[in-house]
Coordinates of C-alpha atoms and ligand atoms in Angstrom, one line a residue:
Chain A
M1 CA -23.0 30.0 -0.8
T2 CA -23.3 27.4 -3.4
Q3 CA -24.3 23.6 -3.6
T4 CA -22.6 21.4 -6.3
T5 CA -22.5 17.4 -7.0
E6 CA -19.4 16.4 -8.7
T7 CA -17.4 13.5 -10.0
I8 CA -13.7 13.5 -8.7
F9 CA -12.9 9.8 -10.0
S10 CA -14.0 7.8 -12.8
L11 CA -12.9 4.6 -14.0
A12 CA -14.2 2.1 -16.9
M13 CA -15.7 -1.2 -15.8
P14 CA -15.5 -4.4 -18.0
Y15 CA -18.7 -4.1 -19.7
R16 CA -20.0 -0.5 -20.8
E17 CA -20.4 0.8 -17.1
T18 CA -18.3 3.3 -15.1
L19 CA -17.3 3.4 -11.5
D20 CA -17.6 7.2 -10.1
I21 CA -16.9 8.4 -6.7
R22 CA -19.4 11.3 -6.4
R23 CA -19.0 14.3 -3.8
T24 CA -21.3 17.1 -2.6
V25 CA -19.6 20.7 -1.9
Y26 CA -20.8 23.8 0.1
T27 CA -18.8 26.6 -0.8
G28 CA -19.2 29.8 1.1
G29 CA -16.0 32.2 1.8
N30 CA -12.6 31.3 1.6
G31 CA -12.5 30.2 5.1
P32 CA -10.9 26.6 5.6
R33 CA -12.2 23.7 3.8
V34 CA -13.5 20.4 5.9
A35 CA -14.7 17.0 4.6
V36 CA -16.4 14.1 6.0
T37 CA -15.7 10.9 4.3
A38 CA -17.9 7.4 4.5
G39 CA -18.8 4.1 3.3
I40 CA -14.9 3.1 2.8
H41 CA -16.4 -0.4 3.3
G42 CA -19.5 -1.0 2.1
D43 CA -21.2 -2.8 5.0
E44 CA -21.2 0.4 6.7
L45 CA -24.2 2.7 6.5
E46 CA -24.1 5.0 9.7
G47 CA -21.7 7.7 8.0
L48 CA -24.0 7.7 4.7
Y49 CA -26.7 9.2 7.1
V50 CA -24.4 11.5 9.1
C51 CA -23.8 12.8 5.6
H52 CA -27.4 13.2 4.7
R53 CA -28.2 14.9 7.9
L54 CA -25.5 17.8 7.5
A55 CA -26.6 18.2 3.9
A56 CA -29.7 18.9 5.4
W57 CA -28.5 21.3 7.8
L58 CA -26.9 22.8 5.4
D59 CA -29.4 23.1 2.7
E60 CA -31.4 25.0 5.8
L61 CA -28.8 27.4 6.5
Q62 CA -28.3 28.2 2.4
H63 CA -31.7 28.9 2.7
S64 CA -31.9 30.6 6.1
N65 CA -28.2 32.2 6.5
P66 CA -25.8 31.5 3.5
Q67 CA -23.2 34.6 4.9
H68 CA -22.6 32.2 7.8
L69 CA -20.9 29.4 5.6
L70 CA -17.0 30.9 5.9
G71 CA -15.5 28.2 4.3
Q72 CA -16.0 24.8 2.1
V73 CA -17.9 21.6 3.4
E74 CA -17.1 18.1 1.0
L75 CA -19.3 15.7 1.9
Y76 CA -17.8 12.1 0.5
P77 CA -20.8 9.4 1.3
A78 CA -19.8 6.9 -0.5
L79 CA -16.2 6.1 -1.5
N80 CA -16.7 2.3 -2.1
P81 CA -19.9 2.5 -4.2
L82 CA -19.7 -0.9 -5.9
G83 CA -19.6 -2.4 -2.1
L84 CA -22.4 -0.5 -0.6
D85 CA -24.8 -1.1 -3.8
T86 CA -24.1 -5.0 -3.2
L87 CA -23.5 -5.8 0.2
T88 CA -19.8 -6.4 0.1
R89 CA -17.4 -4.8 2.7
S90 CA -14.6 -5.0 0.5
V91 CA -14.3 -3.6 -3.0
P92 CA -16.0 -6.2 -5.5
V93 CA -14.1 -8.3 -7.8
F94 CA -10.9 -6.9 -6.2
D95 CA -11.8 -8.6 -2.9
S96 CA -9.7 -5.9 -1.2
D97 CA -10.1 -3.6 2.0
L98 CA -10.3 -0.1 0.5
N99 CA -9.1 0.9 3.7
R100 CA -5.9 -0.8 3.4
S101 CA -5.2 0.9 -0.1
F102 CA -3.7 3.8 0.9
P103 CA -2.4 6.3 -0.3
G104 CA -2.8 4.8 -3.5
S105 CA -1.3 5.3 -6.8
Q106 CA -2.3 6.8 -10.0
Q107 CA -1.0 3.5 -11.9
G108 CA -2.5 0.2 -10.7
D109 CA -5.6 -1.4 -10.2
L110 CA -9.0 0.2 -9.0
P111 CA -8.5 0.5 -5.3
K112 CA -4.9 2.0 -6.0
R113 CA -6.3 4.5 -8.3
L114 CA -9.5 5.2 -6.4
A115 CA -7.4 5.9 -3.3
A116 CA -4.9 8.3 -4.8
A117 CA -7.9 10.0 -6.2
V118 CA -9.4 10.5 -2.6
M119 CA -5.9 11.6 -1.7
T120 CA -5.5 14.4 -4.1
A121 CA -9.0 15.4 -3.3
L122 CA -8.5 16.0 0.3
D123 CA -5.2 17.4 -0.1
G124 CA -5.4 20.7 1.7
A125 CA -8.3 20.2 4.1
S126 CA -8.5 21.7 7.9
L127 CA -10.2 18.6 9.1
V128 CA -11.1 15.4 7.5
V129 CA -13.3 13.1 9.2
D130 CA -14.0 9.2 8.1
I131 CA -16.8 7.3 9.8
H132 CA -17.0 3.5 10.2
A133 CA -19.9 1.8 11.2
S134 CA -18.0 -1.2 12.8
N135 CA -18.8 -4.2 11.5
I136 CA -21.7 -6.7 11.4
Y137 CA -20.6 -8.5 14.1
L138 CA -20.1 -5.9 16.6
R139 CA -22.0 -2.6 18.2
E140 CA -19.5 0.4 19.2
I141 CA -20.5 3.4 21.1
P142 CA -19.8 7.1 19.3
Q143 CA -15.9 7.0 19.5
V144 CA -12.8 8.4 17.9
R145 CA -9.7 6.1 17.7
I146 CA -6.6 8.0 17.7
N147 CA -3.1 6.7 16.6
S148 CA -0.7 8.0 19.5
E149 CA 1.4 9.3 16.9
F150 CA -0.9 12.3 16.2
S151 CA -2.9 12.2 19.5
D152 CA -1.2 15.9 20.3
L153 CA -3.2 17.2 17.6
L154 CA -6.1 15.2 17.2
V155 CA -7.2 14.6 20.6
P156 CA -8.0 18.4 21.6
L157 CA -10.2 18.1 18.4
A158 CA -11.8 14.9 19.2
E159 CA -12.9 16.3 22.6
Q160 CA -15.1 18.8 20.9
A161 CA -16.9 15.9 18.6
N162 CA -19.8 15.4 21.0
L163 CA -18.8 11.4 21.2
D164 CA -18.4 9.1 24.3
L165 CA -15.0 7.8 23.7
I166 CA -11.6 8.6 22.9
W167 CA -9.6 5.7 21.9
I168 CA -5.7 6.1 21.6
H169 CA -3.5 3.1 19.9
G170 CA 0.3 2.7 20.4
A171 CA 1.9 3.2 17.4
A172 CA 2.9 -0.5 16.8
T173 CA -0.9 -1.8 16.4
V174 CA -1.3 1.0 13.8
L175 CA -2.3 0.4 10.2
E176 CA -0.6 2.3 7.7
A177 CA -2.5 2.0 4.5
T178 CA -5.6 3.1 6.1
I179 CA -7.2 6.7 4.6
A180 CA -6.4 8.3 8.5
H181 CA -2.9 7.3 8.7
S182 CA -2.3 8.6 5.2
L183 CA -3.8 11.8 5.4
N184 CA -2.5 12.3 9.0
S185 CA 1.3 11.7 7.7
R186 CA 0.9 14.0 5.1
N187 CA -0.4 16.8 7.4
V188 CA -4.2 16.6 6.8
P189 CA -5.9 16.3 10.2
C190 CA -8.1 13.2 10.1
L191 CA -10.1 11.8 12.7
V192 CA -11.5 8.2 12.6
V193 CA -15.1 7.7 13.8
E194 CA -16.4 4.6 14.8
M195 CA -20.1 3.8 15.9
G196 CA -23.2 1.8 15.6
V197 CA -23.3 -1.4 13.6
G198 CA -22.6 -2.7 10.1
M199 CA -25.5 -3.0 7.8
R200 CA -27.8 -0.8 10.0
L201 CA -28.5 2.8 11.3
T202 CA -28.7 4.2 14.6
P203 CA -30.0 7.5 14.4
D204 CA -29.5 8.6 17.5
Y205 CA -25.6 8.1 17.1
C206 CA -26.3 9.9 13.9
E207 CA -27.4 12.9 15.1
Q208 CA -25.0 13.0 18.0
L209 CA -22.4 12.9 15.7
T210 CA -24.0 15.6 13.5
V211 CA -24.1 18.0 16.2
G212 CA -20.5 17.2 17.1
L213 CA -19.4 18.1 14.0
L214 CA -21.1 21.1 13.5
H215 CA -19.2 22.4 16.5
L216 CA -16.0 21.5 15.3
W217 CA -16.6 23.3 12.1
Q218 CA -17.7 26.5 13.8
E219 CA -14.2 25.8 16.1
L220 CA -12.2 25.6 13.2
G221 CA -14.0 28.9 11.6
V222 CA -15.9 27.2 8.6
L223 CA -19.3 28.2 10.4
A224 CA -19.8 31.5 11.7
P225 CA -19.5 32.2 15.5
E226 CA -23.1 33.5 15.6
V227 CA -24.3 30.4 14.3
V228 CA -26.5 28.9 17.2
L229 CA -26.0 25.3 17.1
P230 CA -27.7 22.6 19.3
P231 CA -25.8 22.3 22.7
L232 CA -23.0 19.7 23.2
T233 CA -24.4 16.8 24.9
H234 CA -21.9 14.2 25.3
H235 CA -18.4 14.5 26.6
P236 CA -15.8 11.5 25.8
L237 CA -13.9 9.4 28.2
V238 CA -10.3 8.4 27.1
A239 CA -9.2 4.7 26.6
D240 CA -6.0 3.2 25.8
D241 CA -4.0 0.1 25.5
S242 CA -3.6 0.0 29.3
N243 CA -7.3 0.1 30.1
V244 CA -9.1 -1.8 27.3
H245 CA -10.1 -5.5 28.0
Y246 CA -11.0 -7.9 25.3
L247 CA -13.7 -10.5 25.9
N248 CA -13.0 -13.4 23.0
A249 CA -15.5 -16.2 23.2
Q250 CA -13.8 -19.5 25.1
T251 CA -16.0 -21.5 23.0
S252 CA -18.3 -21.7 19.8
G253 CA -21.8 -21.3 20.1
L254 CA -24.4 -18.6 20.6
F255 CA -23.6 -15.5 22.7
V256 CA -26.8 -14.2 24.3
P257 CA -26.0 -10.7 26.1
A258 CA -27.2 -10.5 29.4
T259 CA -26.6 -6.5 29.8
A260 CA -27.3 -3.5 27.9
H261 CA -24.4 -1.8 25.5
W262 CA -22.5 1.3 27.3
T263 CA -23.4 0.1 30.6
D264 CA -21.0 0.1 34.2
L265 CA -19.8 -3.6 34.8
R266 CA -18.7 -4.7 38.1
R267 CA -15.8 -6.9 38.0
G268 CA -17.2 -10.8 37.9
E269 CA -20.6 -9.4 36.5
L270 CA -22.3 -11.8 34.0
L271 CA -22.3 -9.9 31.0
G272 CA -23.5 -12.6 28.4
T273 CA -23.5 -16.6 28.2
I274 CA -22.5 -18.7 25.0
V275 CA -25.1 -21.7 24.6
S276 CA -25.7 -24.3 21.9
P277 CA -28.8 -25.2 20.2
F278 CA -28.3 -29.0 20.4
H279 CA -28.1 -28.6 24.2
G280 CA -30.0 -27.4 27.6
A281 CA -26.8 -26.2 29.3
V282 CA -24.6 -23.0 29.2
L283 CA -21.6 -23.8 27.9
S284 CA -19.8 -20.3 28.8
E285 CA -20.2 -17.8 31.2
V286 CA -19.0 -14.1 29.7
R287 CA -18.1 -12.2 32.8
S288 CA -16.5 -8.8 33.1
P289 CA -12.6 -8.7 34.2
V290 CA -12.8 -5.5 36.0
D291 CA -14.7 -2.7 36.9
G292 CA -15.8 -0.5 33.8
I293 CA -17.9 0.0 30.9
L294 CA -19.2 -2.0 28.1
F295 CA -18.3 -0.2 25.1
T296 CA -18.3 -2.7 22.5
L297 CA -20.9 -5.4 22.5
R298 CA -21.1 -8.0 20.0
E299 CA -24.5 -7.8 17.5
Y300 CA -24.3 -11.0 15.6
P301 CA -24.7 -13.8 17.6
L302 CA -22.8 -17.1 16.3
V303 CA -19.5 -17.0 17.7
Y304 CA -16.5 -19.2 16.8
E305 CA -13.9 -19.8 19.8
G306 CA -11.9 -16.8 19.8
S307 CA -14.7 -14.4 18.1
L308 CA -14.7 -11.2 20.0
M309 CA -17.9 -10.3 22.0
A310 CA -17.1 -7.4 24.0
R311 CA -14.7 -4.9 25.0
V312 CA -14.5 -3.4 28.4
M313 CA -12.8 -0.1 29.3
A314 CA -11.7 0.2 33.0
R315 CA -11.9 3.5 34.3
K316 CA -9.1 5.4 35.4
G317 CA -10.4 7.1 38.3
G318 CA -13.6 9.2 38.3
A319 CA -17.0 8.8 37.1
R320 CA -18.6 9.1 34.2
Chain B
M1 CA 2.8 -38.6 11.1
K2 CA 0.0 -36.7 11.3
R3 CA -0.2 -34.1 13.5
D4 CA -2.9 -32.0 14.9
L5 CA -1.6 -28.1 15.1
L6 CA -4.6 -27.2 17.2
L7 CA -8.3 -28.3 17.8
M8 CA -10.9 -26.0 17.8
T9 CA -14.9 -26.0 18.1
A10 CA -17.4 -24.7 15.8
P11 CA -20.7 -23.3 16.4
V12 CA -22.8 -26.2 14.9
R13 CA -20.4 -28.6 13.0
D14 CA -18.3 -30.8 14.8
S15 CA -15.0 -29.6 15.8
F16 CA -12.1 -28.9 13.4
D17 CA -8.7 -29.4 13.7
I18 CA -5.5 -28.1 11.5
P19 CA -3.6 -31.0 10.9
C20 CA 0.1 -31.3 9.8
H21 CA 2.9 -33.8 8.6
E22 CA 5.6 -34.7 10.6
I23 CA 8.2 -36.8 8.9
G24 CA 11.6 -37.9 9.7
P25 CA 13.8 -38.4 12.4
K26 CA 12.3 -37.2 15.9
A27 CA 13.6 -33.5 16.8
A28 CA 12.8 -30.7 18.5
H29 CA 12.5 -28.5 16.0
P30 CA 11.8 -29.4 12.0
A31 CA 15.1 -28.8 9.8
A32 CA 12.4 -27.6 7.3
A33 CA 8.5 -26.4 7.2
F34 CA 6.5 -26.2 4.7
V35 CA 3.2 -24.1 4.8
A36 CA 0.5 -23.7 2.1
G37 CA -2.9 -23.1 2.2
L38 CA -3.1 -19.9 4.0
H39 CA -5.5 -18.7 1.5
G40 CA -8.6 -21.2 0.6
D41 CA -8.1 -20.7 -3.1
E42 CA -4.4 -21.4 -3.3
L43 CA -4.8 -24.6 -4.3
N44 CA -1.5 -25.3 -6.5
G45 CA 0.8 -24.9 -3.3
T46 CA -1.8 -27.7 -1.2
F47 CA -1.8 -30.2 -3.8
I48 CA 2.2 -29.7 -4.3
L49 CA 2.3 -30.0 -0.4
S50 CA 0.0 -33.1 -0.1
R51 CA 2.1 -34.5 -2.9
L52 CA 5.6 -33.8 -1.3
A53 CA 4.1 -35.4 2.1
D54 CA 3.4 -38.5 0.2
F55 CA 6.5 -38.9 -1.4
L56 CA 8.5 -37.9 1.9
N57 CA 6.4 -40.8 3.5
G58 CA 7.1 -43.2 1.2
V59 CA 10.9 -42.3 1.4
E60 CA 10.1 -43.1 5.3
A61 CA 8.5 -46.7 4.4
G62 CA 11.4 -47.5 1.9
K63 CA 9.5 -47.2 -1.0
H64 CA 12.4 -45.0 -2.5
P65 CA 16.0 -46.9 -2.1
G66 CA 18.9 -44.4 -2.2
L67 CA 16.9 -41.9 -0.3
K68 CA 16.8 -41.3 3.1
L69 CA 15.4 -38.6 5.3
L70 CA 18.0 -37.2 8.0
K71 CA 16.1 -34.6 9.4
K72 CA 12.6 -33.7 10.6
V73 CA 9.9 -32.0 7.7
L74 CA 6.9 -30.4 8.7
I75 CA 4.2 -30.1 6.2
I76 CA 1.2 -27.8 6.6
P77 CA -1.2 -28.7 3.0
A78 CA -3.5 -26.3 3.7
V79 CA -3.8 -23.6 7.0
N80 CA -7.5 -22.1 6.1
V81 CA -9.3 -25.5 6.2
L82 CA -12.7 -24.5 6.0
G83 CA -11.6 -22.1 3.1
I84 CA -10.3 -24.8 1.1
N85 CA -13.7 -26.7 1.3
L86 CA -15.6 -23.9 1.0
R87 CA -13.7 -22.2 -1.9
S88 CA -12.8 -19.5 0.1
R89 CA -9.7 -17.6 -0.1
T90 CA -10.3 -15.8 3.3
W91 CA -11.5 -17.4 6.4
P92 CA -15.2 -18.4 5.7
F93 CA -16.7 -17.1 8.9
D94 CA -15.6 -13.4 9.1
K95 CA -13.8 -13.1 5.9
S96 CA -10.7 -12.3 7.2
D97 CA -7.2 -12.5 5.3
M98 CA -5.4 -15.4 7.8
N99 CA -1.9 -14.0 6.4
R100 CA -2.9 -11.0 8.0
M101 CA -3.1 -12.4 11.4
F102 CA 0.4 -12.9 11.9
P103 CA 2.1 -13.2 14.5
G104 CA -1.2 -14.1 16.2
N105 CA -2.5 -14.6 19.7
V106 CA -3.3 -17.2 22.1
S107 CA -6.5 -15.3 23.2
G108 CA -7.3 -13.6 20.4
E109 CA -9.8 -14.0 17.2
T110 CA -10.1 -17.5 15.7
T111 CA -7.6 -16.7 12.9
Q112 CA -4.9 -15.3 15.2
R113 CA -4.9 -18.2 17.5
I114 CA -4.8 -20.3 14.4
A115 CA -1.7 -18.0 13.2
L116 CA 0.1 -18.4 16.4
A117 CA -0.2 -22.5 16.4
V118 CA 1.5 -22.1 12.6
L119 CA 4.0 -19.8 13.8
E120 CA 5.1 -21.9 16.8
A121 CA 5.4 -25.2 15.0
T122 CA 7.5 -23.7 12.2
K123 CA 9.4 -20.4 13.4
K124 CA 12.3 -22.9 14.5
A125 CA 12.7 -24.1 11.3
E126 CA 16.3 -23.9 9.7
Y127 CA 14.4 -23.1 6.2
R128 CA 10.6 -21.9 6.0
V129 CA 9.0 -22.2 2.7
D130 CA 5.2 -20.2 2.5
L131 CA 3.9 -20.9 -0.7
H132 CA 1.3 -19.2 -2.4
T133 CA -0.1 -18.8 -5.9
S134 CA -1.5 -15.4 -7.2
G135 CA -5.2 -14.6 -7.1
V136 CA -7.6 -16.6 -9.4
D137 CA -7.2 -13.5 -12.0
F138 CA -3.6 -13.8 -12.8
E139 CA -0.8 -16.6 -13.3
E140 CA 2.2 -16.0 -11.9
L141 CA 5.5 -18.1 -13.2
P142 CA 6.9 -20.1 -10.4
Q143 CA 9.1 -18.2 -8.3
V144 CA 10.8 -17.7 -5.5
R145 CA 10.3 -14.3 -3.2
L146 CA 12.8 -12.7 -1.3
Y147 CA 12.0 -10.0 1.3
S148 CA 15.4 -7.7 1.6
P149 CA 17.4 -11.0 1.9
S150 CA 21.0 -11.4 2.9
D151 CA 23.6 -13.1 0.2
A152 CA 23.0 -16.2 2.0
Q153 CA 19.5 -16.4 1.1
R154 CA 20.1 -15.3 -2.3
A155 CA 22.3 -18.1 -2.7
T156 CA 20.1 -21.0 -0.8
A157 CA 16.9 -19.6 -3.1
R158 CA 19.0 -21.1 -5.9
H159 CA 18.7 -24.6 -4.5
F160 CA 14.9 -24.6 -5.5
G161 CA 15.9 -24.5 -9.4
L162 CA 12.9 -22.5 -10.4
P163 CA 13.1 -20.0 -13.2
A164 CA 13.1 -17.0 -11.2
I165 CA 14.0 -15.5 -8.1
M166 CA 12.4 -12.2 -7.7
E167 CA 13.5 -9.8 -4.2
R168 CA 11.2 -7.3 -2.8
S169 CA 10.9 -4.7 -0.3
I170 CA 8.2 -5.4 2.5
S171 CA 5.4 -3.3 2.6
P172 CA 3.7 -2.1 5.8
V173 CA 0.6 -4.0 4.4
F174 CA 2.8 -7.0 5.2
T175 CA 4.1 -6.9 8.6
T176 CA 1.1 -9.1 9.4
T177 CA 2.2 -11.9 7.3
L178 CA 3.6 -15.3 8.1
M179 CA 6.6 -14.3 6.2
H180 CA 7.1 -11.4 8.2
A181 CA 6.9 -12.9 11.6
W182 CA 9.1 -15.8 10.1
Q183 CA 11.8 -12.7 9.6
V184 CA 12.6 -12.1 13.4
W185 CA 14.0 -15.8 13.9
P186 CA 17.5 -17.2 13.1
G187 CA 17.1 -19.7 9.7
Q188 CA 15.8 -18.5 6.4
S189 CA 12.6 -18.0 5.0
F190 CA 11.2 -18.3 1.4
L191 CA 7.9 -17.6 -0.3
L192 CA 7.3 -19.5 -3.2
R193 CA 4.5 -18.2 -6.2
V194 CA 3.3 -20.5 -8.1
G195 CA 0.6 -20.2 -10.9
Q196 CA -2.6 -18.8 -10.4
G197 CA -5.6 -19.4 -7.7
G198 CA -8.5 -21.5 -7.9
T199 CA -7.1 -24.6 -9.7
V200 CA -4.4 -27.0 -9.9
Q201 CA -1.8 -26.7 -12.4
L202 CA -0.3 -29.7 -13.4
G203 CA 3.1 -28.4 -15.2
H204 CA 3.4 -25.7 -12.3
C205 CA 3.0 -28.4 -9.7
Q206 CA 5.3 -31.1 -10.9
Q207 CA 8.0 -28.3 -11.5
V208 CA 7.9 -27.2 -8.0
F209 CA 7.5 -30.6 -6.4
R210 CA 10.9 -31.3 -8.5
G211 CA 12.2 -27.7 -6.9
L212 CA 11.3 -29.1 -3.6
V213 CA 13.0 -32.4 -3.4
A214 CA 16.2 -30.5 -4.6
F215 CA 16.0 -28.5 -2.1
L216 CA 15.7 -30.9 0.3
G217 CA 18.8 -32.6 -1.2
Q218 CA 20.7 -29.7 -1.4
T219 CA 20.4 -28.4 2.1
G220 CA 21.2 -32.1 3.1
I221 CA 17.9 -33.0 4.9
L222 CA 17.4 -35.9 2.3
A223 CA 20.0 -37.8 1.3
G224 CA 20.6 -39.4 -2.0
V225 CA 18.6 -36.9 -4.3
S226 CA 20.4 -37.1 -8.0
L227 CA 20.9 -33.3 -8.9
A228 CA 19.0 -32.3 -11.9
E229 CA 20.5 -33.5 -15.4
G230 CA 20.0 -30.0 -17.4
D231 CA 20.7 -27.5 -15.0
E232 CA 17.6 -24.8 -15.9
E233 CA 18.5 -21.0 -16.3
I234 CA 17.7 -19.3 -13.1
S235 CA 17.1 -15.3 -13.3
H236 CA 17.5 -13.2 -10.3
F237 CA 15.8 -10.2 -10.4
R238 CA 16.5 -7.3 -8.0
Q239 CA 13.8 -5.0 -6.5
G240 CA 12.3 -2.8 -8.7
S241 CA 13.6 -4.5 -12.3
S242 CA 9.7 -5.7 -12.7
K243 CA 8.0 -3.5 -15.9
R244 CA 4.4 -3.7 -15.4
L245 CA 1.7 -3.3 -18.0
Y246 CA -1.6 -1.9 -16.8
A247 CA -4.9 -1.9 -18.7
G248 CA -5.5 1.4 -20.2
K249 CA -8.8 0.3 -21.3
A250 CA -11.6 -2.1 -19.6
G251 CA -12.8 -4.9 -21.7
T252 CA -12.4 -8.1 -22.7
F253 CA -8.8 -9.1 -22.6
V254 CA -7.6 -12.4 -24.6
S255 CA -4.2 -14.1 -24.7
D256 CA -2.5 -17.2 -25.5
C257 CA 0.8 -16.3 -24.1
Q258 CA 2.7 -18.7 -21.5
V259 CA 4.5 -17.5 -18.8
G260 CA 8.2 -18.2 -18.4
R261 CA 8.8 -17.3 -22.1
W262 CA 11.3 -14.7 -23.4
V263 CA 9.4 -11.7 -24.9
R264 CA 10.6 -8.8 -27.2
T265 CA 10.0 -5.4 -27.2
G266 CA 6.6 -4.7 -29.1
Q267 CA 5.8 -8.4 -29.4
E268 CA 1.8 -8.6 -29.5
L269 CA 0.8 -10.7 -26.6
G270 CA -2.9 -10.2 -26.6
Y271 CA -5.9 -8.2 -27.3
I272 CA -8.7 -6.2 -25.4
Y273 CA -11.7 -6.0 -27.1
D274 CA -15.1 -3.5 -26.2
S275 CA -17.3 -6.4 -24.0
F276 CA -20.5 -4.9 -25.7
S277 CA -19.4 -3.9 -29.2
G278 CA -16.7 -6.7 -29.8
N279 CA -14.0 -4.3 -31.4
V280 CA -10.6 -4.4 -30.6
I281 CA -9.9 -1.5 -29.0
E282 CA -6.2 -2.3 -27.7
K283 CA -3.5 -4.3 -28.9
V284 CA -1.3 -5.2 -26.0
E285 CA 2.5 -5.5 -26.8
A286 CA 5.3 -6.2 -24.5
P287 CA 6.7 -3.1 -22.9
A288 CA 10.5 -4.5 -22.9
N289 CA 12.5 -7.2 -23.7
G290 CA 12.6 -9.7 -20.8
L291 CA 11.1 -13.0 -19.2
L292 CA 7.5 -13.1 -18.8
T293 CA 7.0 -13.6 -15.0
G294 CA 3.2 -13.1 -15.0
I295 CA 0.3 -12.7 -17.0
R296 CA -3.7 -11.7 -16.3
R297 CA -5.9 -14.8 -16.7
H298 CA -9.3 -13.3 -15.9
P299 CA -10.4 -11.9 -19.2
L300 CA -12.9 -9.4 -17.7
L301 CA -10.7 -6.3 -17.3
F302 CA -11.2 -3.1 -15.3
E303 CA -9.7 -0.1 -16.6
G304 CA -5.9 -0.2 -14.6
D305 CA -6.0 -3.6 -14.0
L306 CA -2.3 -5.4 -13.9
L307 CA -2.0 -7.1 -17.6
L308 CA 1.6 -8.3 -17.1
R309 CA 4.8 -8.3 -15.8
I310 CA 8.5 -8.6 -17.9
N311 CA 11.5 -8.8 -15.8
P312 CA 14.5 -7.5 -18.2
K313 CA 17.4 -10.3 -18.2
S314 CA 19.8 -8.1 -15.5
Ligands
LIG401 ZN1 -15.3 0.6 8.4

């Protein structure tokens, strides 16, 4: 078992410096290759910490039982290093969302070339997990988002990832220029994980996903069957476009939540209020439209009319 | 007449609106709808449309004898009002691109609500025109962009009298644009790209202003327009005919070339300097004979940045 950190893409910047995309590779036997990508949005840090936790686990394995890595693990914690290093969601200067630049091209500007290099590097992998951390506005329960076009293949994988929710999106709402869609279209299975909130770390969620990824890798034959892993502690509920309800602000102001994230709600139950710093009265009461579970909750208090404050998933029969 | 497309609250500022001009005879739908400023840094379009509104209001007030507006025209000089005021390309609150929010949603995000109001006001117009510039880094020759057009649309595009008509296919990224949302409605849609973001380029603006007036004349919306004296040369470029040159080296790019010039293969168009040492590291030459339809304006180059686009005579 070996561990190396290498540069997969390098591009010159206007004044002396270069942009480098680096990955860490743990190589064991000739078993399947798996990869974790993170930091495609410069304000999302949860995935960087998951990469660290996986690296720490693999370091320990290398020390104790190196023969148990049967395949290869690649960690790409920072696909948008300029954004991450400068607190910018998009690619600085280009002001473009890197996750709308895939599959990219060899010719063209930085985001296109970077995307193409990442596609080349990930080609042939048995599973890629792309970790996102929502944005600075919304907090998300650990979940996998799957395009219905690929659900037959991906849902069984996602069920073992120790997450709380699988959200299956209709093909019409799919963003084709994402890394996940581009990989899945080229027969490289890719799961998109959304969890936590932008610009923060949620260590419990990161541990939860780390355990899930190790189980997935064992299932795929990357880790030997005799490796003893911490038990799976979460089994996902399934959401789709029919049972997810969006709560958008009816007016502008400060959103103050009245309930905790990931709690059960009754229809009509108060979820939060919108208030104004100028007046004492409540401008708007935010109530759950259904019996369900609160899986997205606004973290950034200021809202404009229309801002998303919460998503509630109606239960499709059965208890959690 | 000024009308509010919609009125919205803000968290601590006063409520704000997205205003438009409705000019000419009363009608259920406008015959022509003009939109600009979906991106707050694209000032040429906003300037052109505000001047067009002033001109057409003048026509209505009888300041231009011989001209008469026969049908209703709707003009939205800027959709991203807050973006213009704060010099932001995107919607300043959540940094979302307003031209990725169509067809919009009455109960969705702020920008989706604005998108829906813009689409509702414009979608039934016979002719719809969305004005853009390039970003602040690049200058586009004033041109009409067509997306998988019909022959009728190709013919109508000539009415703008702009030097270039460029055809493009619709990329999957663009299914949430205003242009794409318009395409499902009867009538014809045009996207104009005019110059560079972040500035008002008077020459380009005057050319496109004259083009819009000519267009209103040719389509029978504005009566009494005398047709252009010397007919300008209009080049029509089919999809895939653009020759793009990307920077082979990073550095500082300097060029005094103007868009709209015909250039020859190998012609010197600029230089790339090493930004630290000051050495010339690359002489930039035209990759083909053709019309220079776009050129890099921001001097600082990353490796791979688009330097220029040339369209060979078809
Ligand atoms: Zn993300």
